[in-house]
mmCIF file of C-alpha atoms in Angstrom:
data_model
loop_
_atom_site.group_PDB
_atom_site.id
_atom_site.type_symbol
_atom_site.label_atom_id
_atom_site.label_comp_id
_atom_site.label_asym_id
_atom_site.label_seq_id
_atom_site.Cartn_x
_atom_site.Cartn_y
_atom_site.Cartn_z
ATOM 1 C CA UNK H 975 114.239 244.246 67.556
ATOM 2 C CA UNK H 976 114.220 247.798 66.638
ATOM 3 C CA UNK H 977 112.572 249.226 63.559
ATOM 4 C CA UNK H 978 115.095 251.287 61.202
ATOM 5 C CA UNK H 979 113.767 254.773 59.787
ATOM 6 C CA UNK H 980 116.640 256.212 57.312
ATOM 7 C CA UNK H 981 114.869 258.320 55.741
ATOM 8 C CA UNK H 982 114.456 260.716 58.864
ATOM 9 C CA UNK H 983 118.289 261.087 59.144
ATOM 10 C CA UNK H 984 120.758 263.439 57.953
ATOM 11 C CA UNK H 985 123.075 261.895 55.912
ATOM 12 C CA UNK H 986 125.742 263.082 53.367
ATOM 13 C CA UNK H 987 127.331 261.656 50.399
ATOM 14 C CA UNK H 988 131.039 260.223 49.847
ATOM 15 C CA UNK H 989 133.655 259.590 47.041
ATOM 16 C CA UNK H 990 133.750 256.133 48.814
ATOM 17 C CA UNK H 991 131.475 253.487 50.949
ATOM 18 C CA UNK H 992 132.934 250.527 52.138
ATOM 19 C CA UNK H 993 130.420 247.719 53.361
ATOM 20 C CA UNK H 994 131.939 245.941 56.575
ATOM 21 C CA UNK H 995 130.634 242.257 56.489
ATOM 22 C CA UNK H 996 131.667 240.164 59.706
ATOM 23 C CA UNK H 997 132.009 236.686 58.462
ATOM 24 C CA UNK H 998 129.644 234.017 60.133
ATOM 25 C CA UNK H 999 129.381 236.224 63.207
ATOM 26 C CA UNK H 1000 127.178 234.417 65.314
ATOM 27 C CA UNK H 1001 129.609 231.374 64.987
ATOM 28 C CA UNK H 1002 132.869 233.585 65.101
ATOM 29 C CA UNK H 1003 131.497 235.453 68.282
ATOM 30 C CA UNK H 1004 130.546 232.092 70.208
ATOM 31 C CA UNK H 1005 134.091 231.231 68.731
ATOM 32 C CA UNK H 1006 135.995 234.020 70.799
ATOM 33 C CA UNK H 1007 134.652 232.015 73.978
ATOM 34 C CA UNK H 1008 135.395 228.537 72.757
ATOM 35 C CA UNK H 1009 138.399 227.874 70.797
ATOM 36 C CA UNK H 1010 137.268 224.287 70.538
ATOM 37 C CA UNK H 1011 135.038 225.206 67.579
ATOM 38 C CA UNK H 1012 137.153 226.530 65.452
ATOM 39 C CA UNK H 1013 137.595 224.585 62.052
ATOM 40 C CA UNK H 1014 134.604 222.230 63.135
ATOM 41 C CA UNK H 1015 130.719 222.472 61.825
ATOM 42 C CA UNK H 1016 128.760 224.796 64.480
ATOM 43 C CA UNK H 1017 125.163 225.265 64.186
ATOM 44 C CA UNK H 1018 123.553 228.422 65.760
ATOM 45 C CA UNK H 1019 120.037 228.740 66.311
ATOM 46 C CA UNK H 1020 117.104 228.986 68.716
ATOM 47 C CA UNK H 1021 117.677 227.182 71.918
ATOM 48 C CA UNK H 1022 120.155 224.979 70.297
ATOM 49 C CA UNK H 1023 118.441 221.802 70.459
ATOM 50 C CA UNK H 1024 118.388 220.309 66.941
ATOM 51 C CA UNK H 1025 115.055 218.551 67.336
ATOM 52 C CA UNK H 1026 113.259 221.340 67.760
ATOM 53 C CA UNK H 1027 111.275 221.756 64.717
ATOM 54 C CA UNK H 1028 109.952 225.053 65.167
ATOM 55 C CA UNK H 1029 112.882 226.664 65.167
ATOM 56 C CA UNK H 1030 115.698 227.500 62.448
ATOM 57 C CA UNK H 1031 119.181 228.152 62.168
ATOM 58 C CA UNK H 1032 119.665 231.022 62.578
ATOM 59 C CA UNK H 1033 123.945 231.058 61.393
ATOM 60 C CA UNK H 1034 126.168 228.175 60.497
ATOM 61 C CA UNK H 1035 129.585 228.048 60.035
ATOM 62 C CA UNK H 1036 131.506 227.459 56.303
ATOM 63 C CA UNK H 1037 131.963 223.980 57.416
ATOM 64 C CA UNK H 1038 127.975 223.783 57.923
ATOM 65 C CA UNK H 1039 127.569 225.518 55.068
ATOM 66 C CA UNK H 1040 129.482 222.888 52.758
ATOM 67 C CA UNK H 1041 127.018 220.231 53.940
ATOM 68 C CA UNK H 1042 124.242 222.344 52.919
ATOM 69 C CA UNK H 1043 123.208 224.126 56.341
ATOM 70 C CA UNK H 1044 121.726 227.729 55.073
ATOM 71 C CA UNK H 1045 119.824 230.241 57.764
ATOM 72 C CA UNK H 1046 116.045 229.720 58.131
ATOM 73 C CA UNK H 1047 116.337 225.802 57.741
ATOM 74 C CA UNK H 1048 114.378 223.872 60.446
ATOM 75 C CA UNK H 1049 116.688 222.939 62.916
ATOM 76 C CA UNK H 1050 115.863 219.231 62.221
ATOM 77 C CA UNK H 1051 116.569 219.469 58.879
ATOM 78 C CA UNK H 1052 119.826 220.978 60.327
ATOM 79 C CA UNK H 1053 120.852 217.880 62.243
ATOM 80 C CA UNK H 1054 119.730 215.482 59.181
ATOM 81 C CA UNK H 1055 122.118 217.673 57.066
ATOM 82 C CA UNK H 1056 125.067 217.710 59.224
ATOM 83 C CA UNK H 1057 124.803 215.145 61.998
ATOM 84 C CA UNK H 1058 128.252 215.961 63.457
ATOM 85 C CA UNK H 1059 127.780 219.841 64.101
ATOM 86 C CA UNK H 1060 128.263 221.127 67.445
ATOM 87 C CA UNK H 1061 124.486 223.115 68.052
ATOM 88 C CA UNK H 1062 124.664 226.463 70.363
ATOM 89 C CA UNK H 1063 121.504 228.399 71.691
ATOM 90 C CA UNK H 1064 120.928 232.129 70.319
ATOM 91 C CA UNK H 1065 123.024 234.582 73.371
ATOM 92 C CA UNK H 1066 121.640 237.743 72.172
ATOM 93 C CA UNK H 1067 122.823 239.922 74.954
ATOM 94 C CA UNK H 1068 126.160 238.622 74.092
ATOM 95 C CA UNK H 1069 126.261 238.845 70.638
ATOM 96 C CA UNK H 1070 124.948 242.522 71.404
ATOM 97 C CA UNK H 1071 127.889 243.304 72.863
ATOM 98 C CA UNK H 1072 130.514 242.047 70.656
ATOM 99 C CA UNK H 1073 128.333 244.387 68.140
ATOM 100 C CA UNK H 1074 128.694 247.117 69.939
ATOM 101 C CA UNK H 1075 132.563 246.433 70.620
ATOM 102 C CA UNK H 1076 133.165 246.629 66.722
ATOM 103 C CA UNK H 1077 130.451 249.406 66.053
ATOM 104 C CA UNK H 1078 133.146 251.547 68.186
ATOM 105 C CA UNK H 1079 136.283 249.942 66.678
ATOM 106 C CA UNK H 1080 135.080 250.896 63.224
ATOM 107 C CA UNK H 1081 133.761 254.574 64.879
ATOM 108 C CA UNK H 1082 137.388 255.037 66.445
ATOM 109 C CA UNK H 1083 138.782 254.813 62.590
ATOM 110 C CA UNK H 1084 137.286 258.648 62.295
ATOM 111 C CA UNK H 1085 134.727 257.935 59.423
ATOM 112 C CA UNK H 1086 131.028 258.283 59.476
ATOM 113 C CA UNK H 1087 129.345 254.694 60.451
ATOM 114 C CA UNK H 1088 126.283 253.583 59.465
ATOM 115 C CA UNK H 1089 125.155 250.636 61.473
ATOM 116 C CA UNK H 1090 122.888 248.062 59.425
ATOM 117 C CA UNK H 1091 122.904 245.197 62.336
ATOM 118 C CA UNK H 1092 125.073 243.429 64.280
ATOM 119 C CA UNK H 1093 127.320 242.039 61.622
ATOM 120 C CA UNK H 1094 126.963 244.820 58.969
ATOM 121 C CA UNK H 1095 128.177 248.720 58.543
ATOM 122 C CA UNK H 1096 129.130 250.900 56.218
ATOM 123 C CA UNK H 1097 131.974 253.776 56.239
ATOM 124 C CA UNK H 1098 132.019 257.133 54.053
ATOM 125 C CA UNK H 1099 135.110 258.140 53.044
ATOM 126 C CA UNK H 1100 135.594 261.664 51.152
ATOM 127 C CA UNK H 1101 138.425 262.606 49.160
ATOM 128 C CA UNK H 1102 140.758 263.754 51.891
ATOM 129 C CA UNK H 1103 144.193 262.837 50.411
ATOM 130 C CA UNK H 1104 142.357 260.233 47.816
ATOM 131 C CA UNK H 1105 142.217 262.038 44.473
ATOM 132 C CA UNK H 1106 138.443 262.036 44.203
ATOM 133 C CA UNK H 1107 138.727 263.092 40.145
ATOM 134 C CA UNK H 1108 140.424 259.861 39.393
ATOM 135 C CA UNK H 1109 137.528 257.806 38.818
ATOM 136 C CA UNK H 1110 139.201 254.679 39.316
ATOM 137 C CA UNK H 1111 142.551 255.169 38.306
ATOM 138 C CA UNK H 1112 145.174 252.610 39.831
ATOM 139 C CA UNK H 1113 146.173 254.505 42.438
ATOM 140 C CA UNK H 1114 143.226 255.708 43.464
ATOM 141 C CA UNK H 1115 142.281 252.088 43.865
ATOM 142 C CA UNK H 1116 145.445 251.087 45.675
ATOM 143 C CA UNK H 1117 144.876 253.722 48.209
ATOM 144 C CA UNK H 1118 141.394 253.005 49.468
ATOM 145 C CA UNK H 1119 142.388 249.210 49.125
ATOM 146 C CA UNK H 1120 145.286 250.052 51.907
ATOM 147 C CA UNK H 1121 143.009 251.829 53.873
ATOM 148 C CA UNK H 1122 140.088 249.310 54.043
ATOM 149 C CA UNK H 1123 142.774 246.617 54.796
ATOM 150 C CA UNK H 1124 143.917 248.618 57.528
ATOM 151 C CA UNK H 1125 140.181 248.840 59.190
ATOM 152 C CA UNK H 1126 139.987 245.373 58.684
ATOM 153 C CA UNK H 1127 143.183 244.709 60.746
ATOM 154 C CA UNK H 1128 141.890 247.322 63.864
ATOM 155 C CA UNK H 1129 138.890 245.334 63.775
ATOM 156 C CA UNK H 1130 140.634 241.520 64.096
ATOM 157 C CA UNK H 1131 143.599 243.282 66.473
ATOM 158 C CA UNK H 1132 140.844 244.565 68.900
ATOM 159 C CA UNK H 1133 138.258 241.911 68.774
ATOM 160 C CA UNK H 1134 138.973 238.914 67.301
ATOM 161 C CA UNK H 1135 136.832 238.505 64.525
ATOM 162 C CA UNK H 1136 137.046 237.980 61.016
ATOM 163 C CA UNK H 1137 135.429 240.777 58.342
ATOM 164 C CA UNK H 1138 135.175 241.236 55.431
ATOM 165 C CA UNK H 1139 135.419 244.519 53.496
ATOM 166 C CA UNK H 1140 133.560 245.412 50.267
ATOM 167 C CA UNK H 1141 134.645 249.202 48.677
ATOM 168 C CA UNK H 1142 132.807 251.353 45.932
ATOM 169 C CA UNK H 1143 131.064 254.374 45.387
ATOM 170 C CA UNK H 1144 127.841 253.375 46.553
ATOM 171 C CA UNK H 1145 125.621 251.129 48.572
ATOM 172 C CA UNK H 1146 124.401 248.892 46.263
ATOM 173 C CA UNK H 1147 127.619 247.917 44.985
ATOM 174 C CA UNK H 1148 130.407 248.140 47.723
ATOM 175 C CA UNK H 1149 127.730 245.277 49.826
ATOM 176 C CA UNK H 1150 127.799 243.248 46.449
ATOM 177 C CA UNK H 1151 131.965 243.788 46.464
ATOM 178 C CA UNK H 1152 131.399 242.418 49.968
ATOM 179 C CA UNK H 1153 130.126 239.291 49.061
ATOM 180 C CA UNK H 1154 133.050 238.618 46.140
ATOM 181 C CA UNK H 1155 135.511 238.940 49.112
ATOM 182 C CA UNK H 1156 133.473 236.696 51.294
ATOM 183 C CA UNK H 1157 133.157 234.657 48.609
ATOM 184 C CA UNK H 1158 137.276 234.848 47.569
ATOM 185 C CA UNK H 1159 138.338 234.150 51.310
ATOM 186 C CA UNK H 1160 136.913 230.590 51.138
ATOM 187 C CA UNK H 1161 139.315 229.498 48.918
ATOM 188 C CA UNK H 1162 142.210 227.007 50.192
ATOM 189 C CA UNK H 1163 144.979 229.678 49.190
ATOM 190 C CA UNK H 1164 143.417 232.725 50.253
ATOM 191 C CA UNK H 1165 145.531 235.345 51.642
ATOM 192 C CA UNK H 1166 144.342 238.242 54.278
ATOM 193 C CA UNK H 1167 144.548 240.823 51.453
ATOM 194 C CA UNK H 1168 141.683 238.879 49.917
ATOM 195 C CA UNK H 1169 138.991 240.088 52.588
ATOM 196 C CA UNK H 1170 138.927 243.636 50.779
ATOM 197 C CA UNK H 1171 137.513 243.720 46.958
ATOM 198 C CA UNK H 1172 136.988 246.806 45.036
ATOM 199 C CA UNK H 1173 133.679 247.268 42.602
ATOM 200 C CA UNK H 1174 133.346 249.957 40.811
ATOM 201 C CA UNK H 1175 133.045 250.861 37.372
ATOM 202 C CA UNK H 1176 136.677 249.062 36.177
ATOM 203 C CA UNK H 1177 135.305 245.773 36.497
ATOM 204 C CA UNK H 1178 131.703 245.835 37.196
ATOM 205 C CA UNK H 1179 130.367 244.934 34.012
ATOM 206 C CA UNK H 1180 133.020 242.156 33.657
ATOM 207 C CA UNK H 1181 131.979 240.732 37.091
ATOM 208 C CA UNK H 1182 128.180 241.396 37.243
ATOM 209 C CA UNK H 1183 127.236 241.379 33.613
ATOM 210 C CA UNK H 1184 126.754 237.177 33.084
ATOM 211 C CA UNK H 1185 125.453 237.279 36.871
ATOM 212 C CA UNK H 1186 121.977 236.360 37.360
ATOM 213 C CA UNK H 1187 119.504 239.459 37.920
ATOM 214 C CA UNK H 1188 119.179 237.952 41.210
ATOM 215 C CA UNK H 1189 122.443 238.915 41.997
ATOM 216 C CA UNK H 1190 121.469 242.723 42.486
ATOM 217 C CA UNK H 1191 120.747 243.896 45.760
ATOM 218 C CA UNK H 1192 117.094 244.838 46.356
ATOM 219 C CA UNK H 1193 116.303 242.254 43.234
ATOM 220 C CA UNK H 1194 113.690 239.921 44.633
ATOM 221 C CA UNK H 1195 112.556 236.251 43.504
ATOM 222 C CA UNK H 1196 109.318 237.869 42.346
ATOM 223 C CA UNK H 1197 111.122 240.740 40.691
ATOM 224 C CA UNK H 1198 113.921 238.384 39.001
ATOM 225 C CA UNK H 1199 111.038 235.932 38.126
ATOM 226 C CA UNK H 1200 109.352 238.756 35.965
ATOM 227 C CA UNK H 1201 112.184 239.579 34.505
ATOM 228 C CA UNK H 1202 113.003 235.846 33.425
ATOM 229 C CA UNK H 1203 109.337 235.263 32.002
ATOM 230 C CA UNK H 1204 110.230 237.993 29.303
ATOM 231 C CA UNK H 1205 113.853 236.341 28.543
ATOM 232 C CA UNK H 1206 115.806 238.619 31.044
ATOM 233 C CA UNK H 1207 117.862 236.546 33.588
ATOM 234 C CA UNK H 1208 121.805 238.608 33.752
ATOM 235 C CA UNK H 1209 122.741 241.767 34.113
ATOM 236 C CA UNK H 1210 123.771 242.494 30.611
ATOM 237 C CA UNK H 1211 120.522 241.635 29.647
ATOM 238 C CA UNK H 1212 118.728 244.047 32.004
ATOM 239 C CA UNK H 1213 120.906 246.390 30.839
ATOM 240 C CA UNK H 1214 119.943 246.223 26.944
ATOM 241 C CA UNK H 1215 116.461 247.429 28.084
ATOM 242 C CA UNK H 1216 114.734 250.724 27.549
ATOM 243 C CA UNK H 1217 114.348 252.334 30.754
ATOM 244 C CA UNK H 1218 110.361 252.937 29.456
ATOM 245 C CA UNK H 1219 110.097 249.551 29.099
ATOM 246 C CA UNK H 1220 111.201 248.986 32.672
ATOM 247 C CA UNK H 1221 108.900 251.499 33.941
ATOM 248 C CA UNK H 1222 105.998 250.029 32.044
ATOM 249 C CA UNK H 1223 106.440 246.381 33.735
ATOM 250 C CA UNK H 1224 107.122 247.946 36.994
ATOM 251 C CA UNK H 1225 106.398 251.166 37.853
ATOM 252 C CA UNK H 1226 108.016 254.484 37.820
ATOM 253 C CA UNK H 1227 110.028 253.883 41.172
ATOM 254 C CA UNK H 1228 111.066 250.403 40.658
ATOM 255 C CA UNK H 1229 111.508 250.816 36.927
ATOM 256 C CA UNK H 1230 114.172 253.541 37.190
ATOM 257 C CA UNK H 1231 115.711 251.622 40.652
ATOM 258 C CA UNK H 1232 116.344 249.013 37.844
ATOM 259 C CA UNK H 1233 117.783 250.852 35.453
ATOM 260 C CA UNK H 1234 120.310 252.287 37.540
ATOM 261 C CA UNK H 1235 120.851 249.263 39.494
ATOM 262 C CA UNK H 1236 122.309 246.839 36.634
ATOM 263 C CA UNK H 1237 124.767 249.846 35.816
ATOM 264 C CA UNK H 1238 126.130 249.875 38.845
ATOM 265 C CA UNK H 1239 124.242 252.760 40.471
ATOM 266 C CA UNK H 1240 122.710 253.095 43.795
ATOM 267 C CA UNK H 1241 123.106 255.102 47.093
ATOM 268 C CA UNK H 1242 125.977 257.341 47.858
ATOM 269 C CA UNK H 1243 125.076 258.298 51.232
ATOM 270 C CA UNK H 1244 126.072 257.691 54.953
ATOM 271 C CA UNK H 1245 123.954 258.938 57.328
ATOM 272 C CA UNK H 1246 126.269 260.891 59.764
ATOM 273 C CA UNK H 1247 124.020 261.405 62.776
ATOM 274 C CA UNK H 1248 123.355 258.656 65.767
ATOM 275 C CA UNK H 1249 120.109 256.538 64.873
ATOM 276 C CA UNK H 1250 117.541 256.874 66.976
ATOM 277 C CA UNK H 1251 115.245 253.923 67.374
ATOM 278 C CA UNK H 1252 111.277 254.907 66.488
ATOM 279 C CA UNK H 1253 110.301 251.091 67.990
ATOM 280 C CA UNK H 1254 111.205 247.929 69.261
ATOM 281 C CA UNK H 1255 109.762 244.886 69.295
ATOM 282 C CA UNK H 1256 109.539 241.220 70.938
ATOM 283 C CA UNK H 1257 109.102 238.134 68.654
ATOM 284 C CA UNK H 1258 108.558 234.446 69.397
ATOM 285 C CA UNK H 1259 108.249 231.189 67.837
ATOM 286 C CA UNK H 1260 106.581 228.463 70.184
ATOM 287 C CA UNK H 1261 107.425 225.364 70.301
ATOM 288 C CA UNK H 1262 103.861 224.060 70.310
ATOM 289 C CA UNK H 1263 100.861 226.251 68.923
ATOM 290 C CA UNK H 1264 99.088 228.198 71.276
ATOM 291 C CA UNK H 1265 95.114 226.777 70.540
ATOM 292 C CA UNK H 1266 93.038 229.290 72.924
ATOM 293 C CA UNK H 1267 92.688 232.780 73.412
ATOM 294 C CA UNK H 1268 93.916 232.677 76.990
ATOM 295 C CA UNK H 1269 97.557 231.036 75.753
ATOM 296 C CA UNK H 1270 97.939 234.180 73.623
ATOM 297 C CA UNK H 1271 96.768 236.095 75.833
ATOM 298 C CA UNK H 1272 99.326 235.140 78.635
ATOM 299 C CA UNK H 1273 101.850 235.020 75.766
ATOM 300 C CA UNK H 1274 101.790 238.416 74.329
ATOM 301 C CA UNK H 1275 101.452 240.078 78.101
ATOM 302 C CA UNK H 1276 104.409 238.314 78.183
ATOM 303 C CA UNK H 1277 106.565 239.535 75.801
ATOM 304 C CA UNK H 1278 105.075 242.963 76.038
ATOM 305 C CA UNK H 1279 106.957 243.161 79.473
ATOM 306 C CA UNK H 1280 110.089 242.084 77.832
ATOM 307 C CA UNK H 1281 109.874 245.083 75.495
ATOM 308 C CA UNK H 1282 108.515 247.516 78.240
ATOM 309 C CA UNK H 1283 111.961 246.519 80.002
ATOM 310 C CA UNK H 1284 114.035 247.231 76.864
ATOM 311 C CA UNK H 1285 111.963 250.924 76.214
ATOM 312 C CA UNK H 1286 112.312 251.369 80.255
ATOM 313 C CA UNK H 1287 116.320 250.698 80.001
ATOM 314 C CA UNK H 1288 116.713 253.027 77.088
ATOM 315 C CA UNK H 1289 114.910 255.753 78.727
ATOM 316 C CA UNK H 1290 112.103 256.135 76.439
ATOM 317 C CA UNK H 1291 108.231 256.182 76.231
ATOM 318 C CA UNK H 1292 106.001 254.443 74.178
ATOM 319 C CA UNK H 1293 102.710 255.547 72.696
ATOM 320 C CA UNK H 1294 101.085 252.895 70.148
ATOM 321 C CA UNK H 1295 101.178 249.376 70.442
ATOM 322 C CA UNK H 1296 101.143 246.567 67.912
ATOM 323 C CA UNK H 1297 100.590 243.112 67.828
ATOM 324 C CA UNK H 1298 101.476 240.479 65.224
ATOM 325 C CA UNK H 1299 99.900 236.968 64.894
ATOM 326 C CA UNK H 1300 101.190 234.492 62.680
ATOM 327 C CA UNK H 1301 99.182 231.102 62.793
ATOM 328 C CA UNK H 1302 99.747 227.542 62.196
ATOM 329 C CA UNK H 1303 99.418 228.088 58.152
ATOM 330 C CA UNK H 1304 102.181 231.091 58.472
ATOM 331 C CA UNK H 1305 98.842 233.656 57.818
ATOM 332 C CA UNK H 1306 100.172 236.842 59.277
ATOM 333 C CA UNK H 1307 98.562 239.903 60.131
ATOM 334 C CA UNK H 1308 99.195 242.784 62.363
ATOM 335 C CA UNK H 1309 96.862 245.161 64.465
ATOM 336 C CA UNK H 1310 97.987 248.084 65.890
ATOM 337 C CA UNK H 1311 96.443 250.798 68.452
ATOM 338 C CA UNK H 1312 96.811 254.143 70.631
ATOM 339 C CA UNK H 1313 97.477 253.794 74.199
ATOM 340 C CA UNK H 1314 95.166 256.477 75.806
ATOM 341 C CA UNK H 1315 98.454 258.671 76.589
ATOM 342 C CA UNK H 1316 102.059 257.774 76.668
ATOM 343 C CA UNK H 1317 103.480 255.678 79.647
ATOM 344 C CA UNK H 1318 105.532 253.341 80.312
ATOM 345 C CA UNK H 1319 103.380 252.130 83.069
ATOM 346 C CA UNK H 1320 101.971 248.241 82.365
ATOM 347 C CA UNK H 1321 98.787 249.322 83.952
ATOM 348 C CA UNK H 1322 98.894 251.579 80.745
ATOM 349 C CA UNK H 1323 99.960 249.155 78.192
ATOM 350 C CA UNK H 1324 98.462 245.716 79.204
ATOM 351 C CA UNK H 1325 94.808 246.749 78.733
ATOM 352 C CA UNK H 1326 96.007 247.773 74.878
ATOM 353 C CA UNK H 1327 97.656 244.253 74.401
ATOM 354 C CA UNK H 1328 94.861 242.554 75.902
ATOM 355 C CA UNK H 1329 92.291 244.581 73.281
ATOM 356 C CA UNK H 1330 94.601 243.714 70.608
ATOM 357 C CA UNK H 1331 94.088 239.854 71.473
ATOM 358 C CA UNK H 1332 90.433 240.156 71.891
ATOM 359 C CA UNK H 1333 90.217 241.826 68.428
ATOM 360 C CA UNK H 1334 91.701 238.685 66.714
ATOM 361 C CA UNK H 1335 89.696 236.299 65.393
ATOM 362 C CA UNK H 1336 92.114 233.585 66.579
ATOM 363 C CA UNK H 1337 90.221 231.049 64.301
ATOM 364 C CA UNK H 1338 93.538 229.253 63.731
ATOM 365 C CA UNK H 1339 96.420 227.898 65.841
ATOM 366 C CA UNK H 1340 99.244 230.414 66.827
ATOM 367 C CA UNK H 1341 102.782 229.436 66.088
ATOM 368 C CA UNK H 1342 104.505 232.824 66.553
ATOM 369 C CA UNK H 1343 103.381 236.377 68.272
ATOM 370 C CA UNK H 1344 105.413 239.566 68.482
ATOM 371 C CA UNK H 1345 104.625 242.924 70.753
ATOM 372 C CA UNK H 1346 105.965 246.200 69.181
ATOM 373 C CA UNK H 1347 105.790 249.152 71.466
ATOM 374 C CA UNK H 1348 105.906 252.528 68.981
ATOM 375 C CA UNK H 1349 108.252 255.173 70.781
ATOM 376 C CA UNK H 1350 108.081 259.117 71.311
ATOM 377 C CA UNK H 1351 110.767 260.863 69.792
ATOM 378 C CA UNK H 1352 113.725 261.898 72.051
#
């Protein structure tokens, strides 16, 4: 996994953002390789063995979904939920590079792409030939309509898979747009021109004002919970309060993030240059806890050599490394620490992992460990 620093890029500012969603893409992806599980329940998580109880789904298909199968349930509780789904081990090198194939589909289009994982992007679009003074006139909205629908075709005509395609003027609200087209497409009588959906300020407050505050993006349970405890739980009702009142209950960053947010502000910008990974990282779940320091031990040299491998590949050289311990009662903490110079020698990095271990207290059983190996700058 590797750790995301936007602020450190350039990035640039456009009339329009649309937020590329590929629909269940674990499930579509395995789908490309097995036609045989398409319109049936598949379950994708782990090592695909639904008795494991460690591990969680990690996507399920709509027809999961309908039986109640969300990500992060136990894979057990999976199985008890939908009995007849078909259940597939995680193929991340594979689902890598189906990414990567639609990464450079949506890069071939000529926008600036913003990658935000393997099943999410956004595109900047300027005016160019869009009147970018019409605020969301008609045919202003017509126009970037036919031109989203027309990514979303190069994407399906060169690989496949389904997307969806949420469009406004920033962040925030084109990946919320996203999720009323995801949300549209699931009906019996959907049509193809259904995967694109345009939020902006036409029809935001009709759409998002009796939505739950919840419903933002970046609004948390905790957040939304506070908010609820003094009578606020929509959008229009966030709205009807003073921004000082906001900043009061939450601070001067989050305060004004709020007030923006429920009028349908947020982030205008793409960042335009290649990202540049600062770290990556190794995480696993075990199947049974690891009880004594020499299990962990073994364990996190372990995965440290599967990251080493990664760095090695990409051509890069680490200089910290961290270690993250989460024990039997989900307690999590994480220690980090210098390697004596940078290297991607093991002779250089083991002796920092194996520190790391010592300096736990390990008082509890381990259920899940993760190496991150912090990375010069190219």
């Amino acid at each position: 996994m590797a750790e995301r620093t936007e602020r450190d890029r350039p990035s640039a500012r456009f009339r329009w953002l649309l937020h590329i969603d590929l629909d269940q893409f674990q499930v579509s992806a395995e789908r490309l390789r097995r036609t045989d599980l398409i319109d049936i329940a598949v379950i994708v998580g782990g090592d695909g063995d639904p008795s494991h109880g460690r591990q969680v789904v990690t996507c399920a298909s709509y027809e999961a979904r309908a039986a109640g199968v969300r990500a992060g349930l136990p894979m057990p509780a999976a199985k008890k939920k939908c009995p007849d789904a078909v259940f597939l081990p995680l193929d991340m090198d594979y689902y890598t590079q189906v990414s990567t194939r639609v990464m450079d589909v949506l890069r071939e289009q000529g926008y600036p792409v913003e990658v935000w994982g393997f099943d999410e992007a956004y595109l900047g679009i300027d005016g160019g030939g869009i009147d970018a003074s019409a605020g969301g006139r008609p045919h202003e909205r017509t126009e970037i309509v036919a031109l989203a629908d027309r990514i979303r075709r190069a994407v399906s005509d060169a690989t496949g898979l389904p997307c969806c395609l949420g469009v406004s003027d920033n962040k925030q609200r084109a990946k919320a747009a996203a999720g009323f087209a995801k949300a549209a497409v699931r009906s019996p009588d959907a049509a193809a021109e259904d995967r694109v959906f345009v939020l902006d300020d036409v029809n935001w407050a009709e759409l998002m004002g009796p939505r739950p505050c919840r419903d933002l993006w970046s609004v948390g349970p905790k957040t939304a919970a506070k908010l609820a405890d003094r009578g606020i739980d929509t959008v229009d009702r966030l709205q009807g309060v003073a921004r000082d009142d906001l900043v009061e209950w939450f601070g001067p960053s989050q305060g004004n993030w709020l007030y923006v947010l429920c009028r349908g502000g947020g982030d205008d910008a793409i960042a335009v240059e290649p990202w540049i990974a600062r770290s990556h990282s190794r995480s696993r779940t075990y199947p049974e806890d690891l009880t004594d320091r020499e299990q962990v031990r073994a364990a996190a040299t372990e995965l440290a050599r599967e990251v080493r491998e990664q760095v090695m590949n990409e051509g890069r050289v680490p200089f910290r490394v961290g270690l993250t311990v989460r024990t039997s009662t989900f307690y999590t903490r994480t220690k980090m620490r210098k390697m004596a110079e940078p290297s991607t020698e093991f002779a250089a990095i083991g002796p920092v992992v194996d520190g790391l271990v010592d300096a736990f207290d390990l008082d509890r059983p381990v259920r899940l460990l993760a190496v991150r190996l912090e990375l010069l700058d190219v």
